[in-house]
Amino acid sequence: MTRAVLLALAAAACSSPDGAPGAAGDDRRVRGTASYRERILLPADTELVAEVHDPLLRGITDGVVARQRTVIGGANPASFDLTVPEAVFDPARAYELTVAVFAGGEAWARTPAPVPVLTRGAPSEVAVELRR
């Protein structure tokens, strides 16, 4: 085979059919849902903030290596999808997920404790229950 064909095959193997990152990007991706028990309709401007933290960076910075802020209105559960940038991802480190819902600019509910994700046997897809 020619070099061009081999390069094309290698590139195809590293990407998924929909053009999203392949295995190399998926190992840095955290997806899931966040829900809360209360059965109330929150304001239309309600936001979900999901963050992946590197605990070793706390004290130096806020430790956040990926953040997603999404207007969810009253959606329950709400989805999130974050990718830790390759430049800061280290598979030897531990990572934690925190999620919070903000209604009217105030923290309304959050994860009761950070959730381990991505490395050291922790999952990359999670369902978290938020507490008030």
Short mmCIF file of N, CA and C in Angstrom, two decimals:
data_model
loop_
_atom_site.label_atom_id
_atom_site.label_comp_id
_atom_site.label_asym_id
_atom_site.label_seq_id
_atom_site.Cartn_x
_atom_site.Cartn_y
_atom_site.Cartn_z
N MET A 1 0.84 -1.19 0.00
CA MET A 1 0.00 0.00 0.00
C MET A 1 0.87 1.24 0.00
N THR A 2 0.31 2.29 -0.52
CA THR A 2 1.06 3.53 -0.54
C THR A 2 0.95 4.23 0.80
N ARG A 3 1.86 5.14 1.01
CA ARG A 3 1.87 5.90 2.26
C ARG A 3 0.57 6.69 2.44
N ALA A 4 0.03 7.29 1.39
CA ALA A 4 -1.21 8.06 1.47
C ALA A 4 -2.38 7.19 1.91
N VAL A 5 -2.44 5.97 1.39
CA VAL A 5 -3.53 5.06 1.78
C VAL A 5 -3.39 4.68 3.25
N LEU A 6 -2.17 4.40 3.70
CA LEU A 6 -1.95 4.05 5.10
C LEU A 6 -2.33 5.20 6.02
N LEU A 7 -1.98 6.42 5.65
CA LEU A 7 -2.34 7.58 6.46
C LEU A 7 -3.85 7.77 6.51
N ALA A 8 -4.53 7.55 5.39
CA ALA A 8 -5.98 7.68 5.35
C ALA A 8 -6.63 6.62 6.23
N LEU A 9 -6.14 5.40 6.21
CA LEU A 9 -6.67 4.34 7.06
C LEU A 9 -6.45 4.64 8.53
N ALA A 10 -5.30 5.16 8.87
CA ALA A 10 -5.01 5.52 10.26
C ALA A 10 -5.93 6.63 10.74
N ALA A 11 -6.16 7.62 9.90
CA ALA A 11 -7.05 8.72 10.27
C ALA A 11 -8.48 8.22 10.45
N ALA A 12 -8.92 7.33 9.59
CA ALA A 12 -10.27 6.78 9.69
C ALA A 12 -10.43 5.97 10.97
N ALA A 13 -9.41 5.27 11.36
CA ALA A 13 -9.48 4.45 12.57
C ALA A 13 -9.57 5.30 13.82
N CYS A 14 -9.11 6.54 13.77
CA CYS A 14 -9.11 7.42 14.94
C CYS A 14 -10.33 8.31 15.03
N SER A 15 -11.26 8.18 14.08
CA SER A 15 -12.45 9.02 14.14
C SER A 15 -13.69 8.14 14.05
N SER A 16 -14.79 8.67 14.59
CA SER A 16 -16.04 7.94 14.55
C SER A 16 -16.78 8.30 13.27
N PRO A 17 -17.81 7.53 12.88
CA PRO A 17 -18.52 7.79 11.64
C PRO A 17 -19.13 9.17 11.55
N ASP A 18 -19.50 9.78 12.68
CA ASP A 18 -20.13 11.10 12.63
C ASP A 18 -19.13 12.24 12.66
N GLY A 19 -17.83 11.92 12.61
CA GLY A 19 -16.80 12.95 12.59
C GLY A 19 -16.39 13.43 13.96
N ALA A 20 -17.01 12.90 15.02
CA ALA A 20 -16.64 13.27 16.38
C ALA A 20 -15.30 12.65 16.71
N PRO A 21 -14.64 13.14 17.76
CA PRO A 21 -13.36 12.56 18.11
C PRO A 21 -13.48 11.07 18.37
N GLY A 22 -12.46 10.33 18.01
CA GLY A 22 -12.44 8.90 18.23
C GLY A 22 -11.95 8.58 19.62
N ALA A 23 -11.35 7.43 19.77
CA ALA A 23 -10.94 6.95 21.09
C ALA A 23 -10.03 7.94 21.80
N ALA A 24 -9.16 8.62 21.06
CA ALA A 24 -8.23 9.55 21.70
C ALA A 24 -8.97 10.69 22.38
N GLY A 25 -10.05 11.19 21.80
CA GLY A 25 -10.82 12.27 22.41
C GLY A 25 -11.82 11.77 23.43
N ASP A 26 -12.36 10.56 23.20
CA ASP A 26 -13.36 10.02 24.11
C ASP A 26 -12.80 9.75 25.49
N ASP A 27 -11.52 9.48 25.62
CA ASP A 27 -10.96 9.21 26.94
C ASP A 27 -10.85 10.48 27.78
N ARG A 28 -11.12 11.62 27.18
CA ARG A 28 -11.09 12.90 27.89
C ARG A 28 -12.49 13.50 28.02
N ARG A 29 -13.51 12.76 27.60
CA ARG A 29 -14.88 13.28 27.53
C ARG A 29 -15.71 12.76 28.70
N VAL A 30 -16.45 13.67 29.34
CA VAL A 30 -17.35 13.34 30.43
C VAL A 30 -18.76 13.71 30.01
N ARG A 31 -19.65 12.73 30.03
CA ARG A 31 -21.04 12.97 29.64
C ARG A 31 -21.96 12.46 30.73
N GLY A 32 -23.16 12.99 30.74
CA GLY A 32 -24.13 12.46 31.68
C GLY A 32 -25.34 13.34 31.85
N THR A 33 -26.06 13.03 32.93
CA THR A 33 -27.25 13.79 33.27
C THR A 33 -27.19 14.19 34.73
N ALA A 34 -27.85 15.29 35.01
CA ALA A 34 -27.99 15.77 36.39
C ALA A 34 -29.48 15.95 36.65
N SER A 35 -29.91 15.48 37.81
CA SER A 35 -31.33 15.62 38.16
C SER A 35 -31.45 16.05 39.61
N TYR A 36 -32.62 16.54 39.96
CA TYR A 36 -32.92 16.91 41.34
C TYR A 36 -34.27 16.34 41.69
N ARG A 37 -34.49 16.08 42.97
CA ARG A 37 -35.71 15.41 43.43
C ARG A 37 -36.95 16.29 43.38
N GLU A 38 -36.77 17.55 43.67
CA GLU A 38 -37.92 18.45 43.78
C GLU A 38 -38.71 18.48 42.46
N ARG A 39 -40.02 18.47 42.58
CA ARG A 39 -40.90 18.50 41.41
C ARG A 39 -41.48 19.90 41.25
N ILE A 40 -40.59 20.85 40.95
CA ILE A 40 -41.04 22.22 40.75
C ILE A 40 -40.49 22.73 39.42
N LEU A 41 -41.18 23.68 38.85
CA LEU A 41 -40.74 24.27 37.59
C LEU A 41 -39.83 25.45 37.92
N LEU A 42 -38.60 25.36 37.48
CA LEU A 42 -37.64 26.44 37.72
C LEU A 42 -37.78 27.50 36.64
N PRO A 43 -37.27 28.72 36.88
CA PRO A 43 -37.38 29.80 35.90
C PRO A 43 -36.72 29.45 34.56
N ALA A 44 -37.14 30.12 33.52
CA ALA A 44 -36.62 29.87 32.17
C ALA A 44 -35.13 30.15 32.05
N ASP A 45 -34.58 31.01 32.91
CA ASP A 45 -33.15 31.34 32.83
C ASP A 45 -32.27 30.41 33.69
N THR A 46 -32.83 29.32 34.18
CA THR A 46 -32.07 28.39 35.02
C THR A 46 -30.90 27.81 34.23
N GLU A 47 -29.73 27.78 34.87
CA GLU A 47 -28.52 27.28 34.21
C GLU A 47 -27.96 26.07 34.93
N LEU A 48 -27.36 25.19 34.15
CA LEU A 48 -26.61 24.06 34.67
C LEU A 48 -25.14 24.35 34.42
N VAL A 49 -24.33 24.21 35.44
CA VAL A 49 -22.88 24.39 35.30
C VAL A 49 -22.21 23.08 35.70
N ALA A 50 -21.55 22.45 34.74
CA ALA A 50 -20.81 21.22 34.99
C ALA A 50 -19.32 21.53 34.84
N GLU A 51 -18.52 21.03 35.78
CA GLU A 51 -17.08 21.30 35.76
C GLU A 51 -16.30 20.03 36.06
N VAL A 52 -15.20 19.84 35.35
CA VAL A 52 -14.24 18.79 35.67
C VAL A 52 -13.07 19.47 36.34
N HIS A 53 -12.68 18.95 37.50
CA HIS A 53 -11.59 19.53 38.29
C HIS A 53 -10.41 18.57 38.36
N ASP A 54 -9.23 19.14 38.41
CA ASP A 54 -8.01 18.41 38.74
C ASP A 54 -7.66 18.81 40.16
N PRO A 55 -7.88 17.92 41.14
CA PRO A 55 -7.65 18.30 42.54
C PRO A 55 -6.22 18.76 42.83
N LEU A 56 -5.25 18.31 42.04
CA LEU A 56 -3.87 18.75 42.27
C LEU A 56 -3.66 20.22 41.95
N LEU A 57 -4.56 20.80 41.15
CA LEU A 57 -4.43 22.21 40.79
C LEU A 57 -5.14 23.15 41.76
N ARG A 58 -5.96 22.60 42.65
CA ARG A 58 -6.63 23.46 43.64
C ARG A 58 -5.58 24.09 44.53
N GLY A 59 -5.77 25.32 44.85
CA GLY A 59 -4.78 26.05 45.63
C GLY A 59 -3.85 26.85 44.73
N ILE A 60 -3.59 26.35 43.54
CA ILE A 60 -2.80 27.09 42.54
C ILE A 60 -3.77 27.87 41.67
N THR A 61 -4.80 27.17 41.19
CA THR A 61 -5.90 27.78 40.43
C THR A 61 -7.18 27.23 41.04
N ASP A 62 -8.31 27.44 40.39
CA ASP A 62 -9.55 26.85 40.91
C ASP A 62 -9.64 25.36 40.58
N GLY A 63 -8.68 24.85 39.81
CA GLY A 63 -8.64 23.42 39.50
C GLY A 63 -9.54 23.01 38.35
N VAL A 64 -10.30 23.94 37.77
CA VAL A 64 -11.23 23.60 36.69
C VAL A 64 -10.45 23.41 35.39
N VAL A 65 -10.62 22.23 34.78
CA VAL A 65 -9.96 21.95 33.50
C VAL A 65 -10.97 21.87 32.36
N ALA A 66 -12.26 21.79 32.67
CA ALA A 66 -13.32 21.83 31.66
C ALA A 66 -14.59 22.35 32.32
N ARG A 67 -15.32 23.19 31.60
CA ARG A 67 -16.56 23.78 32.15
C ARG A 67 -17.59 23.89 31.04
N GLN A 68 -18.83 23.59 31.39
CA GLN A 68 -19.95 23.80 30.47
C GLN A 68 -21.05 24.50 31.24
N ARG A 69 -21.52 25.61 30.68
CA ARG A 69 -22.62 26.38 31.28
C ARG A 69 -23.74 26.39 30.24
N THR A 70 -24.91 25.86 30.63
CA THR A 70 -26.01 25.71 29.69
C THR A 70 -27.31 26.18 30.32
N VAL A 71 -28.10 26.97 29.58
CA VAL A 71 -29.44 27.34 30.04
C VAL A 71 -30.32 26.12 29.86
N ILE A 72 -30.91 25.64 30.97
CA ILE A 72 -31.73 24.43 30.90
C ILE A 72 -33.20 24.70 31.16
N GLY A 73 -33.54 25.94 31.55
CA GLY A 73 -34.94 26.21 31.89
C GLY A 73 -35.38 25.27 32.99
N GLY A 74 -36.46 24.57 32.80
CA GLY A 74 -36.95 23.64 33.81
C GLY A 74 -36.62 22.19 33.51
N ALA A 75 -35.70 21.93 32.59
CA ALA A 75 -35.39 20.54 32.22
C ALA A 75 -34.86 19.76 33.41
N ASN A 76 -35.45 18.59 33.64
CA ASN A 76 -35.02 17.71 34.73
C ASN A 76 -35.32 16.28 34.31
N PRO A 77 -34.31 15.49 34.00
CA PRO A 77 -32.89 15.75 34.12
C PRO A 77 -32.36 16.62 32.98
N ALA A 78 -31.16 17.15 33.18
CA ALA A 78 -30.49 17.96 32.17
C ALA A 78 -29.18 17.26 31.80
N SER A 79 -28.79 17.37 30.55
CA SER A 79 -27.58 16.70 30.06
C SER A 79 -26.38 17.64 30.05
N PHE A 80 -25.20 17.03 30.15
CA PHE A 80 -23.95 17.77 30.00
C PHE A 80 -22.98 16.91 29.21
N ASP A 81 -22.01 17.57 28.59
CA ASP A 81 -21.01 16.89 27.76
C ASP A 81 -19.77 17.78 27.74
N LEU A 82 -18.72 17.35 28.43
CA LEU A 82 -17.49 18.14 28.54
C LEU A 82 -16.31 17.34 28.01
N THR A 83 -15.32 18.03 27.48
CA THR A 83 -14.08 17.39 27.09
C THR A 83 -12.92 18.14 27.71
N VAL A 84 -12.07 17.40 28.42
CA VAL A 84 -10.87 17.99 29.01
C VAL A 84 -9.87 18.19 27.87
N PRO A 85 -9.35 19.41 27.69
CA PRO A 85 -8.40 19.66 26.61
C PRO A 85 -7.18 18.74 26.70
N GLU A 86 -6.74 18.28 25.55
CA GLU A 86 -5.60 17.37 25.50
C GLU A 86 -4.37 17.97 26.18
N ALA A 87 -4.20 19.27 26.07
CA ALA A 87 -3.02 19.93 26.63
C ALA A 87 -2.93 19.82 28.16
N VAL A 88 -4.07 19.63 28.84
CA VAL A 88 -4.03 19.54 30.30
C VAL A 88 -4.37 18.15 30.83
N PHE A 89 -4.81 17.25 29.96
CA PHE A 89 -5.22 15.91 30.40
C PHE A 89 -4.01 15.03 30.67
N ASP A 90 -4.01 14.39 31.83
CA ASP A 90 -2.95 13.44 32.21
C ASP A 90 -3.65 12.19 32.73
N PRO A 91 -3.56 11.07 32.00
CA PRO A 91 -4.27 9.86 32.43
C PRO A 91 -3.80 9.32 33.78
N ALA A 92 -2.68 9.78 34.29
CA ALA A 92 -2.19 9.33 35.59
C ALA A 92 -2.82 10.10 36.76
N ARG A 93 -3.51 11.19 36.45
CA ARG A 93 -4.11 12.02 37.50
C ARG A 93 -5.55 11.63 37.77
N ALA A 94 -6.07 12.08 38.89
CA ALA A 94 -7.49 11.89 39.23
C ALA A 94 -8.26 13.15 38.82
N TYR A 95 -9.49 12.94 38.35
CA TYR A 95 -10.35 14.06 37.97
C TYR A 95 -11.69 13.91 38.67
N GLU A 96 -12.33 15.05 38.95
CA GLU A 96 -13.60 15.06 39.66
C GLU A 96 -14.60 15.96 38.93
N LEU A 97 -15.85 15.55 38.97
CA LEU A 97 -16.94 16.30 38.35
C LEU A 97 -17.78 16.95 39.44
N THR A 98 -18.12 18.22 39.24
CA THR A 98 -19.11 18.88 40.08
C THR A 98 -20.16 19.48 39.15
N VAL A 99 -21.40 19.48 39.61
CA VAL A 99 -22.50 20.02 38.82
C VAL A 99 -23.36 20.87 39.74
N ALA A 100 -23.82 22.01 39.24
CA ALA A 100 -24.70 22.88 40.02
C ALA A 100 -25.77 23.46 39.12
N VAL A 101 -26.92 23.73 39.71
CA VAL A 101 -28.01 24.41 39.02
C VAL A 101 -28.16 25.78 39.66
N PHE A 102 -28.21 26.80 38.81
CA PHE A 102 -28.39 28.17 39.27
C PHE A 102 -29.74 28.69 38.76
N ALA A 103 -30.58 29.14 39.69
CA ALA A 103 -31.88 29.70 39.34
C ALA A 103 -31.92 31.13 39.84
N GLY A 104 -32.22 32.05 38.95
CA GLY A 104 -32.23 33.46 39.33
C GLY A 104 -30.88 33.96 39.79
N GLY A 105 -29.80 33.37 39.28
CA GLY A 105 -28.45 33.78 39.64
C GLY A 105 -27.94 33.19 40.94
N GLU A 106 -28.77 32.45 41.66
CA GLU A 106 -28.39 31.84 42.94
C GLU A 106 -28.20 30.33 42.78
N ALA A 107 -27.22 29.78 43.49
CA ALA A 107 -27.04 28.33 43.48
C ALA A 107 -28.28 27.70 44.09
N TRP A 108 -28.93 26.81 43.36
CA TRP A 108 -30.17 26.20 43.80
C TRP A 108 -29.97 24.75 44.25
N ALA A 109 -29.11 24.03 43.53
CA ALA A 109 -28.79 22.64 43.88
C ALA A 109 -27.43 22.31 43.31
N ARG A 110 -26.77 21.32 43.94
CA ARG A 110 -25.43 20.93 43.47
C ARG A 110 -25.12 19.51 43.87
N THR A 111 -24.05 18.97 43.31
CA THR A 111 -23.59 17.65 43.72
C THR A 111 -23.17 17.74 45.18
N PRO A 112 -23.57 16.77 46.01
CA PRO A 112 -23.20 16.85 47.43
C PRO A 112 -21.69 16.67 47.65
N ALA A 113 -21.02 16.00 46.72
CA ALA A 113 -19.57 15.80 46.81
C ALA A 113 -19.05 15.62 45.38
N PRO A 114 -17.78 15.94 45.13
CA PRO A 114 -17.23 15.72 43.80
C PRO A 114 -17.33 14.24 43.40
N VAL A 115 -17.57 14.01 42.11
CA VAL A 115 -17.74 12.65 41.58
C VAL A 115 -16.49 12.29 40.78
N PRO A 116 -15.78 11.22 41.14
CA PRO A 116 -14.60 10.82 40.36
C PRO A 116 -15.00 10.45 38.93
N VAL A 117 -14.21 10.92 37.95
CA VAL A 117 -14.47 10.61 36.54
C VAL A 117 -13.15 10.39 35.80
N LEU A 118 -13.26 9.73 34.67
CA LEU A 118 -12.23 9.57 33.63
C LEU A 118 -11.07 8.62 33.92
N THR A 119 -10.44 8.70 35.04
CA THR A 119 -9.21 7.93 35.25
C THR A 119 -9.32 7.07 36.50
N ARG A 120 -8.36 6.20 36.66
CA ARG A 120 -8.29 5.33 37.84
C ARG A 120 -9.54 4.50 38.03
N GLY A 121 -10.09 4.02 36.92
CA GLY A 121 -11.26 3.17 36.97
C GLY A 121 -12.58 3.90 37.10
N ALA A 122 -12.55 5.22 37.15
CA ALA A 122 -13.79 6.01 37.27
C ALA A 122 -14.47 6.10 35.91
N PRO A 123 -15.80 6.23 35.89
CA PRO A 123 -16.54 6.27 34.63
C PRO A 123 -16.38 7.59 33.88
N SER A 124 -16.75 7.56 32.60
CA SER A 124 -16.79 8.79 31.80
C SER A 124 -18.23 9.21 31.55
N GLU A 125 -19.19 8.32 31.84
CA GLU A 125 -20.61 8.65 31.74
C GLU A 125 -21.22 8.47 33.13
N VAL A 126 -21.89 9.52 33.60
CA VAL A 126 -22.44 9.50 34.95
C VAL A 126 -23.83 10.10 34.99
N ALA A 127 -24.60 9.67 35.97
CA ALA A 127 -25.90 10.28 36.29
C ALA A 127 -25.77 10.76 37.73
N VAL A 128 -25.88 12.06 37.92
CA VAL A 128 -25.71 12.61 39.26
C VAL A 128 -27.04 13.17 39.77
N GLU A 129 -27.25 13.01 41.08
CA GLU A 129 -28.42 13.60 41.71
C GLU A 129 -27.97 14.79 42.53
N LEU A 130 -28.55 15.91 42.23
CA LEU A 130 -28.18 17.16 42.91
C LEU A 130 -29.01 17.32 44.17
N ARG A 131 -28.43 18.01 45.13
CA ARG A 131 -29.10 18.26 46.42
C ARG A 131 -29.18 19.76 46.66
N ARG A 132 -30.21 20.14 47.37
CA ARG A 132 -30.40 21.55 47.73
C ARG A 132 -29.63 21.88 48.96
#
